[in-house]
């Protein structure tokens, strides 16, 4: 049973507030969000930071269950992935990892690299461009077949105010493991506290 | 006209669309799994309303969070309002929430309707 103690130590060492490993769904998303929120409330995190963390978490969690591929479903269940929230004195880290088809790696990497080249104004402009092109397609038509608006990563980059950290590991012939880390500063100035 | 009156949930906003009482409001959190499905009845309601509009339609958004899929549907609602004479938007944001303020500015830039910004 020592692994429980080891796991406990890893979580403390990496400042992990919560870790969820398993199947992802909207129900799980809601539960994870509620836990994170309660956790941040418990030490009185400022509203502004909390809102940013929450926003990034929502996009990340919904991305996972819309895009994660099932991997050894009989062992891990459907859309198996890992999600974690970590907190240090200065930052929150929103972390995720999920399997996806290796054939999708290159386009995803290019997309994330392109987003990372943009500054705040560039992110805003790109967002506007996508929204404008969606405008004439009312309802479902303007969304992908998975119900996304194509804005998730842009929005995460914009709200977090930091670059997207990511990498890919090969799992087998078909699948790769996509790891992502978003960083949110805890020490952003709050208007009402000025 | 029928009234739409939806209680808020963990992942969907409170919605009131009431022509007689002149209340048009979406508030709270909007992060449903299927945003298109959630907003479909609201878009349909607005289509019907378009044929029997009040002289004035002040549509209030008071959102705490919304996901990117919802942002697309909010834009759809605004596009419908664009076709309604006398429509305007009251966009509420928490005084500490610049992202929500900016989101409102972004929307106001994409549609041709008067926006009134208010903090809470």
Short mmCIF file of C-alpha atoms in Angstrom, two decimals:
data_model
loop_
_atom_site.label_atom_id
_atom_site.label_comp_id
_atom_site.label_asym_id
_atom_site.label_seq_id
_atom_site.Cartn_x
_atom_site.Cartn_y
_atom_site.Cartn_z
CA UNK A 1 0.00 0.00 0.00
CA UNK A 2 3.05 2.24 -0.05
CA UNK A 3 2.01 3.59 -3.46
CA UNK A 4 -0.79 5.50 -1.76
CA UNK A 5 1.74 7.31 0.37
CA UNK A 6 3.93 7.84 -2.72
CA UNK A 7 1.00 9.25 -4.63
CA UNK A 8 0.21 11.53 -1.72
CA UNK A 9 3.82 12.79 -1.68
CA UNK A 10 3.83 13.39 -5.44
CA UNK A 11 0.66 15.41 -5.15
CA UNK A 12 2.09 17.55 -2.37
CA UNK A 13 5.42 17.97 -4.11
CA UNK A 14 3.81 19.03 -7.39
CA UNK A 15 1.28 21.21 -5.53
CA UNK A 16 -1.62 19.32 -7.10
CA UNK A 17 -4.97 20.43 -5.73
CA UNK A 18 -6.88 17.80 -7.59
CA UNK A 19 -6.29 15.00 -10.02
CA UNK A 20 -8.89 13.13 -11.97
CA UNK A 21 -8.04 10.12 -14.07
CA UNK A 22 -10.63 8.17 -15.98
CA UNK A 23 -13.61 8.57 -18.21
CA UNK A 24 -14.66 12.11 -19.18
CA UNK A 25 -18.19 13.38 -19.68
CA UNK A 26 -20.22 16.51 -19.04
CA UNK A 27 -21.21 15.12 -15.62
CA UNK A 28 -17.56 14.61 -14.67
CA UNK A 29 -16.76 18.09 -16.00
CA UNK A 30 -19.36 19.62 -13.71
CA UNK A 31 -18.12 17.64 -10.71
CA UNK A 32 -14.47 18.59 -11.33
CA UNK A 33 -15.41 22.25 -11.79
CA UNK A 34 -17.42 22.25 -8.56
CA UNK A 35 -14.49 20.74 -6.65
CA UNK A 36 -12.01 23.22 -8.06
CA UNK A 37 -14.33 26.08 -7.25
CA UNK A 38 -14.86 24.96 -3.67
CA UNK A 39 -11.14 24.51 -3.32
CA UNK A 40 -10.36 28.04 -4.54
CA UNK A 41 -13.11 29.48 -2.36
CA UNK A 42 -11.72 27.70 0.69
CA UNK A 43 -8.62 29.88 0.68
CA UNK A 44 -10.39 32.97 -0.60
CA UNK A 45 -8.87 33.19 -4.07
CA UNK A 46 -9.59 36.53 -5.74
CA UNK A 47 -12.58 36.48 -8.04
CA UNK A 48 -10.68 37.53 -11.11
CA UNK A 49 -8.18 34.68 -10.85
CA UNK A 50 -10.91 32.19 -10.03
CA UNK A 51 -12.88 33.20 -13.10
CA UNK A 52 -9.86 32.73 -15.34
CA UNK A 53 -9.04 29.32 -13.90
CA UNK A 54 -12.67 28.28 -14.25
CA UNK A 55 -12.84 29.44 -17.87
CA UNK A 56 -9.66 27.63 -18.84
CA UNK A 57 -10.85 24.49 -17.05
CA UNK A 58 -14.19 24.50 -18.84
CA UNK A 59 -12.61 24.69 -22.29
CA UNK A 60 -9.97 22.13 -21.46
CA UNK A 61 -12.40 19.62 -19.94
CA UNK A 62 -14.88 19.96 -22.78
CA UNK A 63 -12.05 19.60 -25.27
CA UNK A 64 -11.01 16.37 -23.61
CA UNK A 65 -14.35 14.69 -23.81
CA UNK A 66 -15.05 15.92 -27.30
CA UNK A 67 -11.67 14.97 -28.78
CA UNK A 68 -10.10 12.29 -26.63
CA UNK A 69 -9.86 8.88 -28.26
CA UNK A 70 -10.67 5.77 -26.32
CA UNK A 71 -7.55 3.78 -25.56
CA UNK A 72 -7.73 0.22 -24.27
CA UNK A 73 -11.34 0.88 -23.49
CA UNK A 74 -11.78 -2.43 -21.67
CA UNK A 75 -9.18 -1.32 -19.12
CA UNK A 76 -9.56 2.43 -18.89
CA UNK A 77 -13.08 3.11 -20.08
CA UNK A 78 -14.20 5.53 -22.76
CA UNK A 79 -12.37 8.80 -23.50
CA UNK A 80 -9.92 8.04 -20.78
CA UNK A 81 -7.77 10.99 -19.87
CA UNK A 82 -6.12 12.81 -17.00
CA UNK A 83 -6.88 16.24 -15.67
CA UNK A 84 -5.20 18.13 -12.88
CA UNK A 85 -5.17 21.51 -11.19
CA UNK A 86 -2.03 22.67 -9.40
CA UNK A 87 -1.37 25.76 -7.34
CA UNK A 88 1.87 27.44 -6.30
CA UNK A 89 2.36 30.80 -4.61
CA UNK A 90 2.38 32.57 -7.96
CA UNK A 91 0.48 30.39 -10.43
CA UNK A 92 -2.28 27.96 -11.14
CA UNK A 93 -1.50 25.22 -13.62
CA UNK A 94 -4.32 23.54 -15.45
CA UNK A 95 -3.00 20.25 -16.80
CA UNK A 96 -4.48 17.64 -19.04
CA UNK A 97 -3.42 14.58 -20.97
CA UNK A 98 -5.38 12.49 -23.41
CA UNK A 99 -4.87 9.99 -26.21
CA UNK A 100 -5.55 11.11 -29.77
CA UNK A 101 -4.87 9.76 -33.25
CA UNK A 102 -1.26 10.27 -34.30
CA UNK A 103 -2.62 11.42 -37.66
CA UNK A 104 -4.06 14.47 -35.88
CA UNK A 105 -0.82 15.42 -34.13
CA UNK A 106 0.68 17.54 -36.86
CA UNK A 107 -2.31 19.79 -37.46
CA UNK A 108 -2.88 20.23 -33.74
CA UNK A 109 0.78 21.08 -33.21
CA UNK A 110 0.68 23.63 -36.04
CA UNK A 111 -2.45 25.18 -34.63
CA UNK A 112 -1.00 25.51 -31.12
CA UNK A 113 2.31 26.85 -32.47
CA UNK A 114 0.39 29.46 -34.47
CA UNK A 115 -1.62 30.50 -31.39
CA UNK A 116 1.59 30.77 -29.34
CA UNK A 117 2.98 33.28 -31.86
CA UNK A 118 0.12 35.69 -31.20
CA UNK A 119 0.13 38.40 -28.56
CA UNK A 120 -3.04 39.54 -26.77
CA UNK A 121 -4.08 41.80 -29.65
CA UNK A 122 -3.38 39.04 -32.17
CA UNK A 123 -5.46 36.55 -30.19
CA UNK A 124 -8.31 39.02 -30.09
CA UNK A 125 -8.12 39.65 -33.82
CA UNK A 126 -8.06 35.92 -34.62
CA UNK A 127 -11.05 35.35 -32.36
CA UNK A 128 -12.93 38.12 -34.08
CA UNK A 129 -12.10 36.71 -37.49
CA UNK A 130 -13.47 33.26 -36.59
CA UNK A 131 -16.58 34.67 -34.94
CA UNK A 132 -17.26 36.89 -37.91
CA UNK A 133 -16.99 33.99 -40.33
CA UNK A 134 -19.39 31.99 -38.12
CA UNK A 135 -21.92 34.77 -37.92
CA UNK A 136 -23.98 33.87 -40.95
CA UNK A 137 -24.31 30.23 -39.89
CA UNK A 138 -27.05 30.24 -37.30
CA UNK A 139 -27.36 27.40 -34.76
CA UNK A 140 -25.72 24.01 -35.29
CA UNK A 141 -24.43 25.00 -38.75
CA UNK A 142 -21.87 27.33 -37.25
CA UNK A 143 -20.43 24.64 -35.00
CA UNK A 144 -18.26 21.60 -35.73
CA UNK A 145 -19.83 18.14 -35.73
CA UNK A 146 -18.59 17.88 -32.15
CA UNK A 147 -20.41 21.06 -31.19
CA UNK A 148 -17.32 23.24 -30.85
CA UNK A 149 -16.88 26.78 -32.09
CA UNK A 150 -13.20 26.34 -33.01
CA UNK A 151 -12.26 28.87 -30.36
CA UNK A 152 -11.24 26.71 -27.40
CA UNK A 153 -7.45 26.97 -27.52
CA UNK A 154 -7.56 30.62 -28.55
CA UNK A 155 -9.81 31.38 -25.63
CA UNK A 156 -7.59 29.49 -23.19
CA UNK A 157 -4.52 31.35 -24.43
CA UNK A 158 -6.34 34.68 -24.23
CA UNK A 159 -7.82 34.19 -20.76
CA UNK A 160 -4.73 32.62 -19.22
CA UNK A 161 -2.50 35.39 -20.58
CA UNK A 162 0.30 32.85 -21.03
CA UNK A 163 1.65 30.57 -23.73
CA UNK A 164 0.29 27.06 -24.19
CA UNK A 165 2.77 24.37 -23.15
CA UNK A 166 2.26 21.03 -24.81
CA UNK A 167 3.90 17.88 -26.07
CA UNK A 168 3.12 14.54 -27.63
CA UNK A 169 4.28 11.00 -26.73
CA UNK A 170 3.71 7.99 -28.90
CA UNK A 171 1.45 5.34 -27.32
CA UNK A 172 1.32 2.83 -30.18
CA UNK A 173 1.03 2.69 -33.99
CA UNK A 174 -2.13 4.73 -34.08
CA UNK A 175 -2.33 6.77 -30.95
CA UNK A 176 -0.31 9.50 -29.29
CA UNK A 177 -0.63 11.05 -25.86
CA UNK A 178 -1.23 14.79 -25.87
CA UNK A 179 -0.13 16.68 -22.74
CA UNK A 180 -1.11 20.26 -22.14
CA UNK A 181 -0.32 22.82 -19.47
CA UNK A 182 -1.99 26.20 -19.11
CA UNK A 183 -0.62 28.77 -16.67
CA UNK A 184 -2.66 31.42 -14.88
CA UNK A 185 -0.98 34.12 -12.79
CA UNK A 186 -2.31 34.46 -9.27
CA UNK A 187 -0.93 37.93 -8.72
CA UNK A 188 -2.93 39.90 -11.23
CA UNK A 189 -4.08 43.23 -10.01
CA UNK A 190 -7.69 43.49 -9.06
CA UNK A 191 -9.64 46.65 -9.88
CA UNK A 192 -11.73 46.59 -6.73
CA UNK A 193 -8.67 46.21 -4.54
CA UNK A 194 -6.84 49.16 -6.03
CA UNK B 1 -46.95 34.55 -27.05
CA UNK B 2 -45.58 31.77 -24.85
CA UNK B 3 -43.21 32.68 -22.09
CA UNK B 4 -39.82 30.98 -21.81
CA UNK B 5 -38.78 30.73 -18.21
CA UNK B 6 -35.83 28.44 -17.50
CA UNK B 7 -34.35 28.02 -14.06
CA UNK B 8 -30.55 28.15 -13.94
CA UNK B 9 -28.58 24.92 -13.52
CA UNK B 10 -24.92 24.19 -12.90
CA UNK B 11 -24.18 24.48 -16.60
CA UNK B 12 -27.06 26.41 -18.15
CA UNK B 13 -28.20 30.00 -17.55
CA UNK B 14 -31.45 31.41 -16.30
CA UNK B 15 -33.55 32.45 -19.27
CA UNK B 16 -36.66 34.61 -19.27
CA UNK B 17 -38.34 35.66 -22.49
CA UNK B 18 -41.62 37.34 -21.71
CA UNK B 19 -43.13 39.66 -24.29
CA UNK B 20 -45.98 40.94 -22.08
CA UNK B 21 -43.83 41.73 -19.07
CA UNK B 22 -41.12 43.01 -21.43
CA UNK B 23 -38.45 40.87 -19.83
CA UNK B 24 -35.71 39.44 -22.01
CA UNK B 25 -32.91 38.03 -19.95
CA UNK B 26 -30.11 35.47 -20.02
CA UNK B 27 -28.02 35.26 -16.87
CA UNK B 28 -25.64 33.01 -14.99
CA UNK B 29 -23.48 30.26 -16.42
CA UNK B 30 -23.59 28.85 -19.87
CA UNK B 31 -21.44 25.80 -20.48
CA UNK B 32 -23.79 23.13 -21.76
CA UNK B 33 -22.41 20.08 -23.53
CA UNK B 34 -24.60 20.85 -26.54
CA UNK B 35 -24.93 24.61 -26.81
CA UNK B 36 -26.84 24.47 -30.12
CA UNK B 37 -29.51 22.25 -28.59
CA UNK B 38 -29.88 24.41 -25.48
CA UNK B 39 -30.25 27.66 -27.44
CA UNK B 40 -32.46 26.30 -30.23
CA UNK B 41 -35.81 27.08 -28.47
CA UNK B 42 -34.55 30.58 -27.68
CA UNK B 43 -33.70 31.26 -31.32
CA UNK B 44 -37.10 29.89 -32.35
CA UNK B 45 -38.83 32.10 -29.82
CA UNK B 46 -37.05 35.15 -31.21
CA UNK B 47 -38.10 34.21 -34.74
CA UNK B 48 -41.72 34.17 -33.65
CA UNK B 49 -41.28 37.38 -31.67
CA UNK B 50 -39.87 39.08 -34.74
CA UNK B 51 -43.38 39.10 -36.23
CA UNK B 52 -45.01 40.75 -33.22
CA UNK B 53 -42.34 42.91 -31.62
CA UNK B 54 -42.82 45.36 -28.77
CA UNK B 55 -41.87 48.96 -29.56
CA UNK B 56 -38.78 48.38 -27.44
CA UNK B 57 -36.80 45.20 -26.69
CA UNK B 58 -34.15 45.57 -24.04
CA UNK B 59 -32.31 42.29 -23.96
CA UNK B 60 -30.26 41.74 -20.84
CA UNK B 61 -27.18 39.53 -20.65
CA UNK B 62 -25.75 39.04 -17.20
CA UNK B 63 -23.35 36.17 -17.59
CA UNK B 64 -20.86 34.87 -15.11
CA UNK B 65 -19.18 32.35 -17.41
CA UNK B 66 -19.79 31.02 -20.87
CA UNK B 67 -17.92 28.48 -22.94
CA UNK B 68 -16.79 29.13 -26.50
CA UNK B 69 -19.60 27.03 -27.99
CA UNK B 70 -22.09 29.25 -26.13
CA UNK B 71 -20.35 32.36 -27.46
CA UNK B 72 -21.30 31.25 -30.96
CA UNK B 73 -24.95 30.85 -29.91
CA UNK B 74 -24.95 34.22 -28.13
CA UNK B 75 -23.79 35.71 -31.41
CA UNK B 76 -26.73 33.95 -33.09
CA UNK B 77 -29.14 35.56 -30.62
CA UNK B 78 -27.58 38.95 -31.27
CA UNK B 79 -27.89 38.38 -35.01
CA UNK B 80 -31.61 37.74 -34.52
CA UNK B 81 -31.92 40.89 -32.43
CA UNK B 82 -30.24 42.80 -35.23
CA UNK B 83 -33.35 42.15 -37.31
CA UNK B 84 -35.69 43.38 -34.59
CA UNK B 85 -36.56 47.03 -34.66
CA UNK B 86 -36.08 48.81 -31.35
CA UNK B 87 -33.82 46.10 -29.95
CA UNK B 88 -30.94 46.96 -27.67
CA UNK B 89 -28.62 45.01 -25.38
CA UNK B 90 -27.76 45.61 -21.76
CA UNK B 91 -24.50 43.82 -21.10
CA UNK B 92 -23.73 43.31 -17.42
CA UNK B 93 -20.30 42.34 -16.20
CA UNK B 94 -18.80 42.08 -12.74
CA UNK B 95 -16.64 45.13 -12.06
CA UNK B 96 -13.67 42.82 -11.62
CA UNK B 97 -14.23 40.84 -14.79
CA UNK B 98 -12.43 42.50 -17.68
CA UNK B 99 -12.76 39.36 -19.78
CA UNK B 100 -16.56 39.61 -19.63
CA UNK B 101 -16.41 43.32 -20.42
CA UNK B 102 -14.19 42.59 -23.38
CA UNK B 103 -16.47 39.80 -24.56
CA UNK B 104 -19.35 42.31 -24.59
CA UNK B 105 -17.29 44.81 -26.56
CA UNK B 106 -16.38 42.08 -29.01
CA UNK B 107 -20.02 41.16 -29.54
CA UNK B 108 -21.07 44.81 -29.90
CA UNK B 109 -18.45 45.14 -32.59
CA UNK B 110 -19.87 42.19 -34.56
CA UNK B 111 -23.50 43.27 -34.62
CA UNK B 112 -25.31 46.47 -35.36
CA UNK B 113 -27.32 46.96 -32.15
CA UNK B 114 -26.89 49.54 -29.38
CA UNK B 115 -25.08 48.10 -26.35
CA UNK B 116 -25.35 49.52 -22.89
CA UNK B 117 -22.61 48.33 -20.52
CA UNK B 118 -23.32 48.02 -16.82
CA UNK B 119 -21.34 46.64 -13.91
CA UNK B 120 -22.63 44.72 -10.93
#
